Short mmCIF file of C-alpha atoms in Angstrom, two decimals:
data_model
loop_
_atom_site.label_atom_id
_atom_site.label_comp_id
_atom_site.label_asym_id
_atom_site.label_seq_id
_atom_site.Cartn_x
_atom_site.Cartn_y
_atom_site.Cartn_z
CA UNK A 1 0.16 -0.17 0.00
CA UNK A 2 2.81 2.51 0.97
CA UNK A 3 4.04 4.26 -2.05
CA UNK A 4 7.80 4.66 -2.63
CA UNK A 5 7.76 8.42 -2.37
CA UNK A 6 5.71 8.44 1.15
CA UNK A 7 8.04 5.83 2.77
CA UNK A 8 11.20 8.17 2.78
CA UNK A 9 9.42 10.90 4.13
CA UNK A 10 8.15 8.86 6.89
CA UNK A 11 11.65 8.19 7.80
CA UNK A 12 13.04 11.74 7.82
CA UNK A 13 14.00 13.13 11.19
CA UNK A 14 11.76 16.00 11.14
CA UNK A 15 8.62 13.95 10.33
CA UNK A 16 8.46 12.43 13.75
CA UNK A 17 8.35 15.89 15.76
CA UNK A 18 6.03 17.57 13.18
CA UNK A 19 3.69 14.53 13.56
CA UNK A 20 3.57 14.35 17.27
CA UNK A 21 3.21 18.28 17.31
CA UNK A 22 0.46 18.30 14.73
CA UNK A 23 -1.35 15.77 16.64
CA UNK A 24 -0.84 17.37 20.20
CA UNK A 25 -2.04 20.67 18.33
CA UNK A 26 -5.51 19.16 17.01
CA UNK A 27 -5.85 17.49 20.40
CA UNK A 28 -5.38 20.71 22.27
CA UNK A 29 -7.77 22.51 19.86
CA UNK A 30 -10.40 19.78 20.31
CA UNK A 31 -10.18 20.08 24.03
CA UNK A 32 -10.41 23.86 24.00
CA UNK A 33 -13.68 23.64 21.65
CA UNK A 34 -15.21 21.05 24.00
CA UNK A 35 -14.33 22.95 27.10
CA UNK A 36 -16.11 25.90 25.78
CA UNK A 37 -18.99 23.98 24.78
CA UNK A 38 -19.63 22.25 27.99
CA UNK A 39 -18.77 24.88 30.56
CA UNK A 40 -21.86 26.28 30.88
CA UNK A 41 -23.97 23.05 30.85
CA UNK A 42 -21.38 21.78 33.65
CA UNK A 43 -21.90 24.82 35.61
CA UNK A 44 -25.64 24.70 35.33
CA UNK A 45 -25.51 20.89 36.48
CA UNK A 46 -23.41 21.83 39.63
CA UNK A 47 -25.73 24.49 40.59
CA UNK A 48 -28.45 22.12 40.62
CA UNK A 49 -26.31 19.61 42.86
CA UNK A 50 -25.61 22.70 45.00
CA UNK A 51 -29.26 23.44 45.48
CA UNK A 52 -30.08 19.89 46.04
CA UNK A 53 -27.47 19.55 48.73
CA UNK A 54 -28.91 23.01 50.34
CA UNK A 55 -32.48 21.80 50.53
CA UNK A 56 -31.10 18.77 52.37
CA UNK A 57 -29.72 20.79 55.26
CA UNK A 58 -32.14 23.77 55.29
CA UNK A 59 -35.68 22.89 56.16
CA UNK A 60 -38.10 24.51 53.59
CA UNK A 61 -40.54 25.80 56.16
CA UNK A 62 -38.06 28.00 58.00
CA UNK A 63 -37.22 30.56 54.93
CA UNK A 64 -38.82 32.35 52.26
CA UNK A 65 -36.03 33.47 50.15
CA UNK A 66 -33.67 31.86 47.49
CA UNK A 67 -30.40 30.77 49.35
CA UNK A 68 -28.41 30.86 46.19
CA UNK A 69 -29.04 34.63 45.60
CA UNK A 70 -28.42 35.48 49.28
CA UNK A 71 -24.76 34.54 49.67
CA UNK A 72 -21.63 35.91 51.32
CA UNK A 73 -18.07 34.95 51.02
CA UNK A 74 -15.45 35.04 53.87
CA UNK A 75 -11.98 33.72 53.87
CA UNK A 76 -11.29 30.89 55.88
CA UNK A 77 -8.14 28.76 56.43
CA UNK A 78 -7.69 26.25 53.62
CA UNK A 79 -7.62 23.44 56.14
CA UNK A 80 -11.34 22.96 56.26
CA UNK A 81 -12.52 25.47 53.58
CA UNK A 82 -13.48 24.60 50.07
CA UNK A 83 -10.52 24.85 47.73
CA UNK A 84 -12.10 27.76 46.18
CA UNK A 85 -12.90 31.09 47.66
CA UNK A 86 -13.05 30.57 51.13
CA UNK A 87 -16.44 29.53 52.47
CA UNK A 88 -19.63 30.65 50.82
CA UNK A 89 -22.54 31.28 53.42
CA UNK A 90 -25.81 30.71 51.81
CA UNK A 91 -28.50 32.60 54.06
CA UNK A 92 -31.79 31.73 54.91
CA UNK A 93 -34.01 34.64 55.59
CA UNK A 94 -37.62 34.69 56.89
CA UNK A 95 -39.42 37.99 56.54
CA UNK A 96 -35.95 39.67 55.59
CA UNK A 97 -34.27 38.37 58.77
CA UNK A 98 -31.44 35.98 58.44
CA UNK A 99 -32.63 32.77 60.44
CA UNK A 100 -29.90 30.46 59.38
CA UNK A 101 -26.80 29.99 57.21
CA UNK A 102 -25.60 26.92 55.22
CA UNK A 103 -22.23 26.57 54.14
CA UNK A 104 -19.69 23.92 53.11
CA UNK A 105 -16.70 22.62 54.83
CA UNK A 106 -14.18 20.07 54.09
CA UNK A 107 -12.71 17.30 56.36
CA UNK A 108 -9.74 14.98 55.12
CA UNK A 109 -10.77 11.63 55.56
CA UNK A 110 -9.05 8.33 55.03
CA UNK A 111 -9.19 8.56 51.37
CA UNK A 112 -9.32 12.34 50.57
CA UNK A 113 -11.73 15.10 50.88
CA UNK A 114 -15.00 14.81 52.45
CA UNK A 115 -17.24 17.64 51.26
CA UNK A 116 -19.92 18.45 54.07
CA UNK A 117 -22.80 20.80 53.80
CA UNK A 118 -24.04 22.19 57.17
CA UNK A 119 -26.63 24.63 58.28
CA UNK A 120 -26.31 26.77 61.40
CA UNK A 121 -29.38 28.34 63.01
CA UNK A 122 -29.09 32.12 64.05
CA UNK A 123 -28.54 31.01 67.58
CA UNK A 124 -25.49 29.06 66.65
CA UNK A 125 -27.06 25.57 66.95
CA UNK A 126 -26.82 23.05 64.02
CA UNK A 127 -30.01 22.60 61.75
CA UNK A 128 -28.55 19.78 59.95
CA UNK A 129 -25.43 18.24 58.46
CA UNK A 130 -24.92 16.03 55.20
CA UNK A 131 -22.06 14.61 53.51
CA UNK A 132 -22.13 15.74 49.87
CA UNK A 133 -19.36 13.87 48.36
CA UNK A 134 -16.55 11.48 49.88
CA UNK A 135 -14.19 8.75 48.62
CA UNK A 136 -14.23 6.59 51.84
CA UNK A 137 -14.09 2.99 51.65
CA UNK A 138 -17.79 1.42 50.98
CA UNK A 139 -18.93 -0.54 53.63
CA UNK A 140 -16.59 0.99 56.46
CA UNK A 141 -16.43 4.60 55.90
CA UNK A 142 -19.58 5.30 54.15
CA UNK A 143 -21.88 5.15 57.06
CA UNK A 144 -21.55 9.09 57.25
CA UNK A 145 -24.04 9.07 54.34
CA UNK A 146 -27.39 9.86 55.48
CA UNK A 147 -28.63 7.00 52.96
CA UNK A 148 -26.62 4.21 54.78
CA UNK A 149 -26.94 5.30 58.36
CA UNK A 150 -28.54 8.20 60.55
CA UNK A 151 -25.22 8.78 62.04
CA UNK A 152 -24.96 12.15 60.64
CA UNK A 153 -28.10 13.19 62.04
CA UNK A 154 -26.73 13.27 65.47
CA UNK A 155 -25.30 16.56 64.92
CA UNK A 156 -28.79 18.30 64.61
CA UNK A 157 -29.26 20.65 67.59
CA UNK A 158 -25.68 20.59 69.00
CA UNK A 159 -23.95 23.92 69.33
CA UNK A 160 -20.74 25.09 71.01
CA UNK A 161 -22.66 26.21 73.86
CA UNK A 162 -24.31 22.88 74.72
CA UNK A 163 -21.30 20.62 73.96
CA UNK A 164 -17.90 21.40 75.27
CA UNK A 165 -14.60 21.11 73.25
CA UNK A 166 -13.93 17.47 74.65
CA UNK A 167 -17.40 16.45 73.46
CA UNK A 168 -16.67 17.33 70.03
CA UNK A 169 -14.66 14.25 68.87
CA UNK A 170 -15.26 10.43 68.48
CA UNK A 171 -15.46 8.17 71.65
CA UNK A 172 -12.13 6.92 71.03
CA UNK A 173 -10.72 10.40 71.46
CA UNK A 174 -12.81 11.02 74.55
CA UNK A 175 -15.77 12.77 72.76
CA UNK A 176 -19.30 11.75 72.34
CA UNK A 177 -19.77 10.57 68.76
CA UNK A 178 -19.67 7.11 67.64
CA UNK A 179 -16.94 5.74 65.47
CA UNK A 180 -17.73 2.90 62.94
CA UNK A 181 -16.25 -0.59 63.66
CA UNK A 182 -13.11 -0.56 61.55
CA UNK A 183 -13.47 3.18 60.55
CA UNK A 184 -12.40 5.78 62.99
CA UNK A 185 -10.59 8.25 60.75
CA UNK A 186 -13.74 9.00 58.70
CA UNK A 187 -16.12 10.02 61.61
CA UNK A 188 -13.12 11.86 63.20
CA UNK A 189 -12.64 13.98 59.92
CA UNK A 190 -16.36 14.88 59.84
CA UNK A 191 -16.67 15.42 63.56
CA UNK A 192 -13.62 17.66 63.45
CA UNK A 193 -14.91 19.72 60.17
CA UNK A 194 -18.13 20.28 61.60
CA UNK A 195 -17.00 21.39 64.65
CA UNK A 196 -14.20 23.77 62.74
CA UNK A 197 -17.13 24.99 60.74
CA UNK A 198 -19.27 25.82 63.96
CA UNK A 199 -16.06 27.76 65.58
CA UNK A 200 -15.92 29.60 62.36
CA UNK A 201 -19.25 30.46 62.22
CA UNK A 202 -19.20 31.72 65.79
CA UNK A 203 -16.43 33.79 65.36
CA UNK A 204 -17.68 35.39 62.31
CA UNK A 205 -21.28 35.25 63.35
CA UNK A 206 -22.00 39.17 62.75
CA UNK A 207 -20.50 39.34 59.28
CA UNK A 208 -22.35 36.26 58.39
CA UNK A 209 -25.77 37.60 59.65
CA UNK A 210 -25.46 41.20 59.08
CA UNK A 211 -23.36 41.20 55.90
CA UNK A 212 -24.99 43.62 53.35
CA UNK A 213 -27.77 41.91 51.38
CA UNK A 214 -26.71 40.91 47.75
CA UNK A 215 -28.51 42.05 44.55
CA UNK A 216 -27.88 39.42 42.25
CA UNK A 217 -28.41 39.56 38.53
CA UNK A 218 -29.74 36.62 36.52
CA UNK A 219 -26.38 34.62 36.55
CA UNK A 220 -25.82 33.67 40.15
CA UNK A 221 -23.69 30.62 41.00
CA UNK A 222 -21.50 30.43 37.90
CA UNK A 223 -20.01 33.57 39.11
CA UNK A 224 -18.02 31.79 41.79
CA UNK A 225 -16.56 29.58 38.90
CA UNK A 226 -15.74 32.42 36.69
CA UNK A 227 -13.69 34.13 39.25
CA UNK A 228 -12.45 30.96 40.88
CA UNK A 229 -8.82 31.12 39.82
CA UNK A 230 -8.13 34.60 41.36
CA UNK A 231 -10.30 33.50 44.26
CA UNK A 232 -8.00 30.78 44.58
CA UNK A 233 -4.80 32.87 44.65
CA UNK A 234 -6.77 34.96 47.09
CA UNK A 235 -7.66 32.33 49.38
CA UNK A 236 -4.10 30.90 49.16
CA UNK A 237 -2.55 34.26 50.06
CA UNK A 238 -5.07 34.54 52.78
CA UNK A 239 -3.93 31.11 54.17
CA UNK A 240 -0.31 31.91 54.04
CA UNK A 241 -1.20 34.98 56.20
CA UNK A 242 -2.91 32.83 58.85
CA UNK A 243 -6.36 34.29 57.41
CA UNK A 244 -8.77 35.39 60.21
CA UNK A 245 -10.76 38.38 60.50
CA UNK A 246 -7.72 40.15 62.21
CA UNK A 247 -6.09 40.12 58.85
CA UNK A 248 -9.02 41.46 57.23
CA UNK A 249 -7.48 44.84 56.63
CA UNK A 250 -4.11 43.23 55.01
CA UNK A 251 -6.50 41.06 52.90
CA UNK A 252 -8.49 44.19 51.72
CA UNK A 253 -5.16 45.60 50.67
CA UNK A 254 -4.23 42.57 48.76
CA UNK A 255 -7.31 42.62 47.53
CA UNK A 256 -7.31 46.31 46.17
CA UNK A 257 -3.92 45.64 44.84
CA UNK A 258 -4.96 42.58 42.88
CA UNK A 259 -8.08 44.18 41.66
CA UNK A 260 -5.97 46.90 40.45
CA UNK A 261 -3.69 44.45 38.85
CA UNK A 262 -5.96 42.25 37.10
CA UNK A 263 -9.37 43.74 37.10
CA UNK A 264 -10.78 41.05 39.32
CA UNK A 265 -13.82 41.68 41.34
CA UNK A 266 -13.14 41.73 45.20
CA UNK A 267 -13.57 38.55 47.27
CA UNK A 268 -13.81 39.33 50.64
CA UNK A 269 -17.11 40.59 51.81
CA UNK A 270 -20.39 40.27 50.13
CA UNK A 271 -20.04 38.99 46.57
CA UNK A 272 -22.23 40.77 43.94
CA UNK A 273 -23.24 38.92 40.78
CA UNK B 1 -9.26 -10.17 5.29
CA UNK B 2 -9.72 -10.19 8.99
CA UNK B 3 -11.61 -13.27 10.61
CA UNK B 4 -14.19 -11.81 12.63
CA UNK B 5 -15.01 -15.09 14.33
CA UNK B 6 -11.37 -15.50 15.70
CA UNK B 7 -11.66 -11.56 16.82
CA UNK B 8 -14.83 -12.45 18.74
CA UNK B 9 -13.18 -15.35 20.40
CA UNK B 10 -10.13 -13.52 21.14
CA UNK B 11 -11.76 -10.55 22.69
CA UNK B 12 -14.48 -12.50 24.79
CA UNK B 13 -12.29 -15.53 25.95
CA UNK B 14 -9.18 -16.81 24.42
CA UNK B 15 -7.48 -13.34 24.84
CA UNK B 16 -9.44 -11.56 27.27
CA UNK B 17 -8.28 -8.33 28.69
CA UNK B 18 -8.11 -9.40 32.13
CA UNK B 19 -8.12 -13.19 32.19
CA UNK B 20 -5.60 -13.99 29.35
CA UNK B 21 -3.73 -10.81 29.08
CA UNK B 22 -3.74 -9.77 32.56
CA UNK B 23 -3.99 -6.06 31.72
CA UNK B 24 -6.21 -3.42 33.39
CA UNK B 25 -6.13 -4.85 36.87
CA UNK B 26 -5.64 -1.45 38.34
CA UNK B 27 -9.12 0.05 37.52
CA UNK B 28 -10.49 -3.36 37.63
CA UNK B 29 -9.78 -3.80 41.27
CA UNK B 30 -10.69 -0.50 42.25
CA UNK B 31 -14.11 -0.31 40.87
CA UNK B 32 -15.43 -3.96 40.99
CA UNK B 33 -16.88 -3.57 44.75
CA UNK B 34 -20.38 -3.88 43.16
CA UNK B 35 -21.89 -5.35 39.71
CA UNK B 36 -23.17 -1.80 38.92
CA UNK B 37 -19.88 -0.30 39.23
CA UNK B 38 -18.27 -2.93 37.21
CA UNK B 39 -20.94 -2.48 34.48
CA UNK B 40 -20.51 1.28 34.37
CA UNK B 41 -16.66 0.94 34.28
CA UNK B 42 -16.87 -1.68 31.60
CA UNK B 43 -19.39 0.56 29.20
CA UNK B 44 -17.17 3.56 29.57
CA UNK B 45 -14.25 1.49 28.67
CA UNK B 46 -15.97 -0.06 25.82
CA UNK B 47 -16.80 3.53 24.57
CA UNK B 48 -13.29 4.81 24.81
CA UNK B 49 -11.71 1.85 23.36
CA UNK B 50 -13.93 1.92 20.38
CA UNK B 51 -13.10 5.51 19.80
CA UNK B 52 -9.54 5.14 20.26
CA UNK B 53 -9.14 1.94 18.21
CA UNK B 54 -11.06 3.91 14.87
CA UNK B 55 -8.96 6.80 15.28
CA UNK B 56 -5.64 4.95 15.57
CA UNK B 57 -6.72 2.71 12.81
CA UNK B 58 -7.68 5.63 10.61
CA UNK B 59 -4.32 7.59 11.34
CA UNK B 60 -2.14 4.33 10.96
CA UNK B 61 -0.80 5.11 7.76
CA UNK B 62 0.55 8.33 8.78
CA UNK B 63 1.90 7.61 12.32
CA UNK B 64 5.57 6.71 12.32
CA UNK B 65 6.80 3.71 14.12
CA UNK B 66 9.33 5.97 16.42
CA UNK B 67 6.84 8.22 17.91
CA UNK B 68 3.56 6.03 17.77
CA UNK B 69 3.65 5.17 21.69
CA UNK B 70 3.36 9.09 22.42
CA UNK B 71 0.74 9.69 19.67
CA UNK B 72 -1.24 6.77 20.81
CA UNK B 73 -1.33 8.09 24.58
CA UNK B 74 -2.28 11.50 23.25
CA UNK B 75 -5.21 10.23 21.49
CA UNK B 76 -6.31 8.18 24.18
CA UNK B 77 -5.85 10.77 26.82
CA UNK B 78 -7.81 13.47 24.66
CA UNK B 79 -10.65 11.06 23.89
CA UNK B 80 -11.23 10.15 27.60
CA UNK B 81 -11.00 13.70 28.28
CA UNK B 82 -13.76 14.43 25.79
CA UNK B 83 -15.86 11.64 26.99
CA UNK B 84 -15.42 13.14 30.66
CA UNK B 85 -16.49 16.47 29.75
CA UNK B 86 -19.29 15.55 27.60
CA UNK B 87 -20.63 13.18 30.32
CA UNK B 88 -20.49 15.89 32.92
CA UNK B 89 -22.53 18.28 30.73
CA UNK B 90 -25.11 15.87 29.21
CA UNK B 91 -25.27 12.80 31.36
CA UNK B 92 -24.52 14.28 34.93
CA UNK B 93 -26.33 11.76 37.08
CA UNK B 94 -24.46 9.30 35.28
CA UNK B 95 -21.02 11.24 35.66
CA UNK B 96 -21.74 11.16 39.36
CA UNK B 97 -21.74 7.53 39.37
CA UNK B 98 -18.83 6.95 37.05
CA UNK B 99 -16.95 10.21 37.46
CA UNK B 100 -14.37 8.85 39.59
CA UNK B 101 -13.68 6.00 37.20
CA UNK B 102 -13.33 8.04 33.68
CA UNK B 103 -9.88 9.47 34.44
CA UNK B 104 -8.85 5.81 35.38
CA UNK B 105 -9.51 4.54 31.85
CA UNK B 106 -6.43 6.70 30.92
CA UNK B 107 -4.29 4.37 32.96
CA UNK B 108 -6.06 1.17 31.35
CA UNK B 109 -3.12 -0.10 29.46
CA UNK B 110 -5.57 -2.59 27.56
CA UNK B 111 -6.48 0.40 25.64
CA UNK B 112 -3.10 1.21 24.60
CA UNK B 113 -2.23 -2.54 23.95
CA UNK B 114 -5.15 -2.63 21.60
CA UNK B 115 -3.84 0.39 19.79
CA UNK B 116 -0.36 -1.04 19.32
CA UNK B 117 -0.99 -4.66 18.66
CA UNK B 118 -4.21 -4.31 16.63
CA UNK B 119 -5.65 -1.16 15.55
CA UNK B 120 -2.59 0.33 14.33
CA UNK B 121 -2.19 -2.54 11.69
CA UNK B 122 -5.81 -3.42 10.75
CA UNK B 123 -8.50 -1.60 8.86
CA UNK B 124 -11.03 0.63 10.39
CA UNK B 125 -13.87 -2.39 10.48
CA UNK B 126 -11.99 -5.09 12.08
CA UNK B 127 -10.44 -2.47 14.59
CA UNK B 128 -13.84 -1.21 15.76
CA UNK B 129 -14.93 -4.88 16.00
CA UNK B 130 -11.84 -5.83 17.96
CA UNK B 131 -12.68 -2.90 20.29
CA UNK B 132 -16.24 -4.09 20.66
CA UNK B 133 -15.38 -7.50 21.49
CA UNK B 134 -12.40 -6.86 23.75
CA UNK B 135 -14.74 -4.06 25.54
CA UNK B 136 -17.39 -6.86 25.93
CA UNK B 137 -15.01 -9.25 27.37
CA UNK B 138 -13.74 -6.54 29.75
CA UNK B 139 -17.10 -5.74 30.79
CA UNK B 140 -18.18 -9.41 31.45
CA UNK B 141 -15.34 -9.72 33.68
CA UNK B 142 -15.95 -6.43 35.55
CA UNK B 143 -19.75 -7.42 36.17
CA UNK B 144 -19.08 -11.01 37.19
CA UNK B 145 -16.21 -9.85 39.53
CA UNK B 146 -18.31 -7.07 40.73
CA UNK B 147 -21.30 -9.39 41.26
CA UNK B 148 -19.18 -11.97 43.10
CA UNK B 149 -17.71 -9.36 45.43
CA UNK B 150 -21.08 -7.74 46.05
CA UNK B 151 -23.06 -10.70 47.02
CA UNK B 152 -20.25 -12.17 49.63
CA UNK B 153 -19.37 -8.76 50.52
CA UNK B 154 -22.59 -6.92 51.18
CA UNK B 155 -25.38 -9.54 50.12
CA UNK B 156 -26.80 -7.35 47.35
CA UNK B 157 -26.44 -7.60 43.50
CA UNK B 158 -26.79 -4.81 41.29
CA UNK B 159 -27.38 -2.27 43.91
CA UNK B 160 -27.97 1.28 42.65
CA UNK B 161 -28.48 -0.05 39.24
CA UNK B 162 -31.18 2.63 38.58
CA UNK B 163 -28.65 5.49 39.05
CA UNK B 164 -26.52 4.01 36.14
CA UNK B 165 -29.31 2.73 33.85
CA UNK B 166 -32.03 4.85 34.72
CA UNK B 167 -35.27 3.71 36.67
CA UNK B 168 -36.41 1.39 34.17
CA UNK B 169 -33.67 -0.81 35.52
CA UNK B 170 -34.31 -0.80 39.30
CA UNK B 171 -35.66 -4.34 39.04
CA UNK B 172 -32.15 -5.45 38.89
CA UNK B 173 -31.33 -4.11 42.43
CA UNK B 174 -31.72 -7.18 44.45
CA UNK B 175 -31.05 -7.95 48.14
CA UNK B 176 -30.15 -11.52 48.18
CA UNK B 177 -29.30 -12.01 51.80
CA UNK B 178 -31.44 -10.29 54.17
CA UNK B 179 -29.81 -8.91 57.50
CA UNK B 180 -26.62 -9.86 56.22
CA UNK B 181 -23.86 -8.24 58.31
CA UNK B 182 -21.49 -8.08 55.24
CA UNK B 183 -18.06 -9.47 54.82
CA UNK B 184 -15.49 -6.62 54.60
CA UNK B 185 -12.84 -8.36 52.98
CA UNK B 186 -14.40 -8.92 49.75
CA UNK B 187 -15.40 -5.39 49.51
CA UNK B 188 -11.75 -4.22 49.93
CA UNK B 189 -9.24 -4.36 47.01
CA UNK B 190 -7.60 -7.63 48.65
CA UNK B 191 -11.07 -9.01 48.15
CA UNK B 192 -10.71 -8.11 44.59
CA UNK B 193 -7.34 -10.01 44.40
CA UNK B 194 -8.96 -13.08 45.80
CA UNK B 195 -11.82 -13.18 43.54
CA UNK B 196 -9.87 -12.43 40.56
CA UNK B 197 -7.59 -15.32 41.67
CA UNK B 198 -10.63 -17.86 41.53
CA UNK B 199 -12.07 -16.27 38.30
CA UNK B 200 -8.67 -17.08 36.66
CA UNK B 201 -8.40 -20.49 38.21
CA UNK B 202 -12.05 -21.12 36.90
CA UNK B 203 -11.01 -20.14 33.22
CA UNK B 204 -7.80 -22.21 33.48
CA UNK B 205 -9.89 -25.24 34.85
CA UNK B 206 -12.46 -24.69 31.84
CA UNK B 207 -9.73 -24.51 29.30
CA UNK B 208 -8.04 -27.38 30.85
CA UNK B 209 -10.96 -29.79 30.77
CA UNK B 210 -11.90 -28.69 27.09
CA UNK B 211 -8.30 -29.52 26.17
CA UNK B 212 -8.37 -32.95 28.20
CA UNK B 213 -11.73 -33.48 26.85
CA UNK B 214 -10.53 -32.83 23.23
CA UNK B 215 -7.36 -35.03 23.89
CA UNK B 216 -9.61 -38.03 25.35
CA UNK B 217 -11.67 -37.74 22.11
CA UNK B 218 -8.95 -37.88 19.90
CA UNK B 219 -7.61 -40.93 21.93
CA UNK B 220 -10.80 -42.64 21.79
CA UNK B 221 -11.04 -41.96 18.15
CA UNK B 222 -7.84 -43.22 17.66
CA UNK B 223 -8.37 -46.39 19.77
CA UNK B 224 -11.81 -47.02 17.74
CA UNK B 225 -9.95 -46.62 14.28
CA UNK B 226 -7.30 -49.09 15.50
CA UNK B 227 -9.99 -51.74 16.72
CA UNK B 228 -11.89 -51.24 13.51
CA UNK B 229 -8.77 -51.88 11.56
CA UNK B 230 -8.02 -55.00 13.73
CA UNK B 231 -11.60 -56.08 13.16
CA UNK B 232 -11.38 -55.65 9.36
CA UNK B 233 -7.83 -56.96 9.05
CA UNK B 234 -7.04 -59.45 11.68
CA UNK B 235 -3.61 -59.63 10.30
CA UNK B 236 -2.80 -56.23 10.23
CA UNK B 237 -0.23 -54.18 12.31
CA UNK B 238 -2.85 -51.93 13.88
CA UNK B 239 -0.92 -48.88 12.71
CA UNK B 240 -2.96 -45.85 13.46
CA UNK B 241 -4.17 -44.12 9.90
CA UNK B 242 -2.37 -40.83 9.17
CA UNK B 243 -5.68 -38.93 8.88
CA UNK B 244 -6.55 -39.80 12.23
CA UNK B 245 -3.41 -38.64 13.86
CA UNK B 246 -4.00 -35.51 11.77
CA UNK B 247 -7.30 -34.70 13.49
CA UNK B 248 -5.95 -35.31 16.96
#
């Protein structure tokens, strides 16, 4: 089949890099188009997932607003925050007053991150906790899922006021939460993340509850994706500086500098879509 | 002209990805904790294998021997990423179940092996057929292994099948052993190794039995032939006729 002229070309040294480069170029172009073509649809799906996970922890009867449109973003140590922009708080309002806030915390389990959605009442007690995603061992660590066991419901009603620091641990560590037979690391990670989240909520209660209301455009959650790169940089900056509210000012300066440089929107404080 | 019957036998049994080539064990052990997961992984692999075999076969005349491996890897990685993006966008529920496994397909050396040893040498149609058969063979092993581990490990079969195949298939979701406390070892990867070992032993036993039976039949035929000859010709030397020897 191979013609006599074609054979020598294939054996020339330059043919190989050109072939490899050409195919890499085509593959790259394909991926760029595919990414552009699917980005909106994927963001849409993720927003749906988020909505679904919110409805699991926030009772429908306690609020009359759209949680996804009333958000506030605070920097938090990356140790338990989402890898993106610190923590987004979804605020539940009844007649204009914030009655609870839902947010996502991350625990490090036996095999990677455990994403947890939790909702805290205005008074600092937990309304509900759900594990959104995890990669724990099936049959061992997956009892943290509400579908597999009611262990996760144990958190409802607890607060820093009615449980002391020692009690916020699994029984093996002297606390009051059951571990699972054969799996201690997983429940320990969940208890720790929820506890940290609760502490963070208490420390920043005023900001979370009273932060200025947001007036969103039609495009809500995608915004988070669109700015996530710069958010990530900011979050890392924040983490490096040991982010807490006492470094608020430093972050704001950092923020202004970054905004001036890249034209990105401020991350700290209320996000405006 | 490729022999489709041979390709089919090779893919499903004789040269099965797992049971004969011993490839793709990493994704295999990771996902076969349930039959549903095995089925999902198998189908996803089949789709990628089909696409990669077709593309490699189409490009086989321009790919030079020296850079073929990086080119194959590039093609496979691109296809896997496209499938991942597409599923995430348009089959999101399925992606939630399989999302973890799709990147694992890149590490599936069976796909590279088929590109290298088959698709790069054959026309598009046999390459596509080979991909279908190899993928089918792989899927079968995954489902059997997942089923065995699931039944022994947690007492169910095809748990959460509805998540993968839609609500129409929820009848597949069976609890075979009520109040079963589970046998953790089978759920963990070590259980996968154990089950795989028994599966391989089973195939080997079947193959040996088949070979033994064929040999026994040949011997019987030979003896029968000798006896017949003895009866026909009482003075004969009883030598085996050459055509019987050929048959054996």
